[in-house]
Amino acid sequence: MSTTWTTRPERPEDVAAVRGINLAAFPTAEEADLVDALRADRDAWIDGLSLVSQAPDGSLAGHALLTRCHIDDRPALALAPCAVLPAHQRRGAGTAAIRAALDAARDKGEHLVVVLGHPDYYPRFGFVPASRFGIRAPFEAPDEALMALALDASRPVPSGVIRYAAPFGV
């Protein structure tokens, strides 16, 4: 069954539904708690970069979050977490939310996004191994799973170690 997803920035009234999506998509509350902590972190949260996908009936099905991180001292974005209600997984809800988040970041003049995720999923959005840019995690991570995406090819990509927002705990 093909579903057409509408995407939009998260609104204040979506907070509980976004938490519900993350609770349903992951085996523990860790990701849902991370979203709540990032939302409360003024240094990490960027209005308009928490995107949801809506089913045709208006219910929320997916969520993608971009928050401020740094590559050494240069600003970048971290894509995490991304979640979809189990009933809607593998139907494009996550892809729609991620594409909308990346478009919103481009529109805001952001330049670089990093993600630690499945190496067979994120390349569809243009992500490549972060090591190609000289970007490293502050912890051990498989080279193929730590990826980066330059949103503006005309600007140089910073190299160095990712400094995640405090709620990530790394």
CSV table of C-alpha atoms in Angstrom, one decimal:
chain,number,residue,atom,x,y,z
A,1,MET,CA,0.0,0.0,0.0
A,2,SER,CA,1.4,3.4,-1.0
A,3,THR,CA,0.9,6.2,1.4
A,4,THR,CA,1.4,9.9,0.7
A,5,TRP,CA,3.1,11.6,3.7
A,6,THR,CA,2.7,15.2,4.6
A,7,THR,CA,5.6,16.7,6.5
A,8,ARG,CA,5.9,19.7,8.7
A,9,PRO,CA,7.8,21.1,11.6
A,10,GLU,CA,6.9,19.8,15.0
A,11,ARG,CA,4.4,22.0,16.9
A,12,PRO,CA,4.0,22.4,20.7
A,13,GLU,CA,0.9,20.2,20.6
A,14,ASP,CA,2.9,17.4,18.9
A,15,VAL,CA,5.3,16.8,21.9
A,16,ALA,CA,3.4,13.9,23.3
A,17,ALA,CA,2.8,12.2,19.9
A,18,VAL,CA,6.5,12.6,19.1
A,19,ARG,CA,7.4,11.0,22.4
A,20,GLY,CA,4.9,8.2,21.6
A,21,ILE,CA,6.5,7.6,18.2
A,22,ASN,CA,10.0,7.3,19.8
A,23,LEU,CA,8.7,5.0,22.6
A,24,ALA,CA,7.0,2.7,20.0
A,25,ALA,CA,9.9,2.6,17.6
A,26,PHE,CA,12.7,1.8,20.1
A,27,PRO,CA,13.0,-1.0,22.7
A,28,THR,CA,13.7,1.5,25.6
A,29,ALA,CA,12.7,5.1,26.5
A,30,GLU,CA,16.3,6.2,25.8
A,31,GLU,CA,15.6,7.9,22.5
A,32,ALA,CA,12.3,9.5,23.6
A,33,ASP,CA,14.1,10.8,26.7
A,34,LEU,CA,16.9,12.1,24.4
A,35,VAL,CA,14.4,14.1,22.3
A,36,ASP,CA,12.9,15.6,25.4
A,37,ALA,CA,16.3,16.6,26.7
A,38,LEU,CA,17.4,18.0,23.4
A,39,ARG,CA,14.1,20.0,23.2
A,40,ALA,CA,15.0,21.6,26.6
A,41,ASP,CA,18.6,22.4,25.6
A,42,ARG,CA,18.8,25.9,24.2
A,43,ASP,CA,22.3,25.2,22.7
A,44,ALA,CA,21.1,22.2,20.8
A,45,TRP,CA,17.5,22.8,19.8
A,46,ILE,CA,16.8,24.7,16.6
A,47,ASP,CA,13.2,25.7,15.9
A,48,GLY,CA,12.0,24.2,12.7
A,49,LEU,CA,14.4,21.2,12.6
A,50,SER,CA,12.2,18.7,14.4
A,51,LEU,CA,10.1,17.3,11.5
A,52,VAL,CA,7.1,15.0,11.6
A,53,SER,CA,5.4,13.0,8.9
A,54,GLN,CA,1.6,12.8,8.9
A,55,ALA,CA,-0.6,10.0,7.5
A,56,PRO,CA,-3.5,11.1,5.3
A,57,ASP,CA,-5.8,11.0,8.3
A,58,GLY,CA,-3.6,13.6,10.0
A,59,SER,CA,-2.1,11.3,12.6
A,60,LEU,CA,1.7,11.5,13.2
A,61,ALA,CA,3.7,8.5,12.0
A,62,GLY,CA,7.3,9.6,11.8
A,63,HIS,CA,9.8,11.9,13.3
A,64,ALA,CA,13.3,13.2,12.4
A,65,LEU,CA,15.4,15.5,14.5
A,66,LEU,CA,18.3,17.7,13.7
A,67,THR,CA,20.1,19.4,16.6
A,68,ARG,CA,23.3,21.5,16.9
A,69,CYS,CA,26.6,19.8,17.2
A,70,HIS,CA,30.1,21.0,16.3
A,71,ILE,CA,33.0,19.6,14.3
A,72,ASP,CA,35.7,20.8,16.6
A,73,ASP,CA,34.4,24.4,17.0
A,74,ARG,CA,32.5,24.7,13.8
A,75,PRO,CA,28.7,24.4,13.8
A,76,ALA,CA,27.1,21.3,12.2
A,77,LEU,CA,23.9,19.3,12.8
A,78,ALA,CA,23.4,15.8,14.2
A,79,LEU,CA,20.5,13.7,12.7
A,80,ALA,CA,19.2,11.7,15.7
A,81,PRO,CA,16.9,10.2,16.5
A,82,CYS,CA,14.7,9.2,13.6
A,83,ALA,CA,11.7,7.1,14.4
A,84,VAL,CA,8.5,5.7,12.8
A,85,LEU,CA,5.6,4.0,14.4
A,86,PRO,CA,5.9,0.3,13.8
A,87,ALA,CA,2.6,0.1,11.9
A,88,HIS,CA,4.0,2.6,9.4
A,89,GLN,CA,7.6,1.4,9.0
A,90,ARG,CA,9.0,0.6,5.5
A,91,ARG,CA,6.3,2.8,4.0
A,92,GLY,CA,8.2,6.0,3.5
A,93,ALA,CA,7.2,7.9,6.7
A,94,GLY,CA,10.8,8.1,7.9
A,95,THR,CA,12.2,9.0,4.5
A,96,ALA,CA,9.7,11.8,4.2
A,97,ALA,CA,10.6,13.2,7.6
A,98,ILE,CA,14.3,13.0,7.0
A,99,ARG,CA,14.1,14.6,3.6
A,100,ALA,CA,11.9,17.4,5.1
A,101,ALA,CA,14.4,17.9,7.9
A,102,LEU,CA,17.4,18.1,5.5
A,103,ASP,CA,15.4,20.6,3.2
A,104,ALA,CA,14.6,22.7,6.3
A,105,ALA,CA,18.3,22.7,7.3
A,106,ARG,CA,19.3,23.8,3.8
A,107,ASP,CA,16.7,26.6,3.9
A,108,LYS,CA,18.2,27.8,7.2
A,109,GLY,CA,21.6,28.0,5.6
A,110,GLU,CA,23.0,25.0,7.5
A,111,HIS,CA,26.0,23.3,5.9
A,112,LEU,CA,26.8,19.9,7.4
A,113,VAL,CA,24.8,17.0,8.9
A,114,VAL,CA,26.3,14.0,10.6
A,115,VAL,CA,24.5,10.7,11.5
A,116,LEU,CA,25.5,7.5,13.2
A,117,GLY,CA,23.2,4.9,11.6
A,118,HIS,CA,22.6,2.1,9.2
A,119,PRO,CA,25.1,2.3,6.3
A,120,ASP,CA,22.6,0.8,3.9
A,121,TYR,CA,19.9,3.4,4.7
A,122,TYR,CA,21.4,6.8,5.0
A,123,PRO,CA,23.3,6.9,1.7
A,124,ARG,CA,19.9,7.3,-0.1
A,125,PHE,CA,19.9,10.9,1.2
A,126,GLY,CA,23.5,11.6,0.1
A,127,PHE,CA,25.3,10.6,3.3
A,128,VAL,CA,28.9,9.3,2.8
A,129,PRO,CA,31.3,8.0,5.4
A,130,ALA,CA,32.4,10.9,7.5
A,131,SER,CA,36.0,9.8,7.4
A,132,ARG,CA,36.0,11.1,3.8
A,133,PHE,CA,35.9,14.6,5.3
A,134,GLY,CA,38.2,13.8,8.1
A,135,ILE,CA,35.3,13.8,10.6
A,136,ARG,CA,35.6,11.5,13.6
A,137,ALA,CA,33.3,10.5,16.5
A,138,PRO,CA,34.4,11.1,20.1
A,139,PHE,CA,34.0,7.3,20.6
A,140,GLU,CA,34.6,4.2,18.7
A,141,ALA,CA,32.2,3.9,15.7
A,142,PRO,CA,32.3,1.7,12.6
A,143,ASP,CA,33.6,3.8,9.7
A,144,GLU,CA,30.7,2.9,7.5
A,145,ALA,CA,28.1,3.8,10.1
A,146,LEU,CA,29.4,7.3,10.9
A,147,MET,CA,28.3,9.4,7.9
A,148,ALA,CA,28.2,13.0,6.9
A,149,LEU,CA,26.2,15.1,4.3
A,150,ALA,CA,27.4,18.4,3.0
A,151,LEU,CA,24.2,20.5,2.3
A,152,ASP,CA,26.1,23.2,0.4
A,153,ALA,CA,28.7,21.9,-2.0
A,154,SER,CA,30.1,25.4,-2.4
A,155,ARG,CA,31.4,25.6,1.2
A,156,PRO,CA,34.3,23.7,2.6
A,157,VAL,CA,33.5,20.8,4.9
A,158,PRO,CA,35.2,21.1,8.4
A,159,SER,CA,37.2,18.2,9.6
A,160,GLY,CA,37.8,17.2,13.2
A,161,VAL,CA,36.0,15.5,16.1
A,162,ILE,CA,32.2,15.7,16.5
A,163,ARG,CA,31.1,17.5,19.7
A,164,TYR,CA,27.6,16.4,20.3
A,165,ALA,CA,25.1,18.4,22.4
A,166,ALA,CA,25.2,17.6,26.2
A,167,PRO,CA,22.1,15.4,26.3
A,168,PHE,CA,23.8,12.8,24.1
A,169,GLY,CA,26.1,12.2,27.0
A,170,VAL,CA,29.3,11.7,25.0
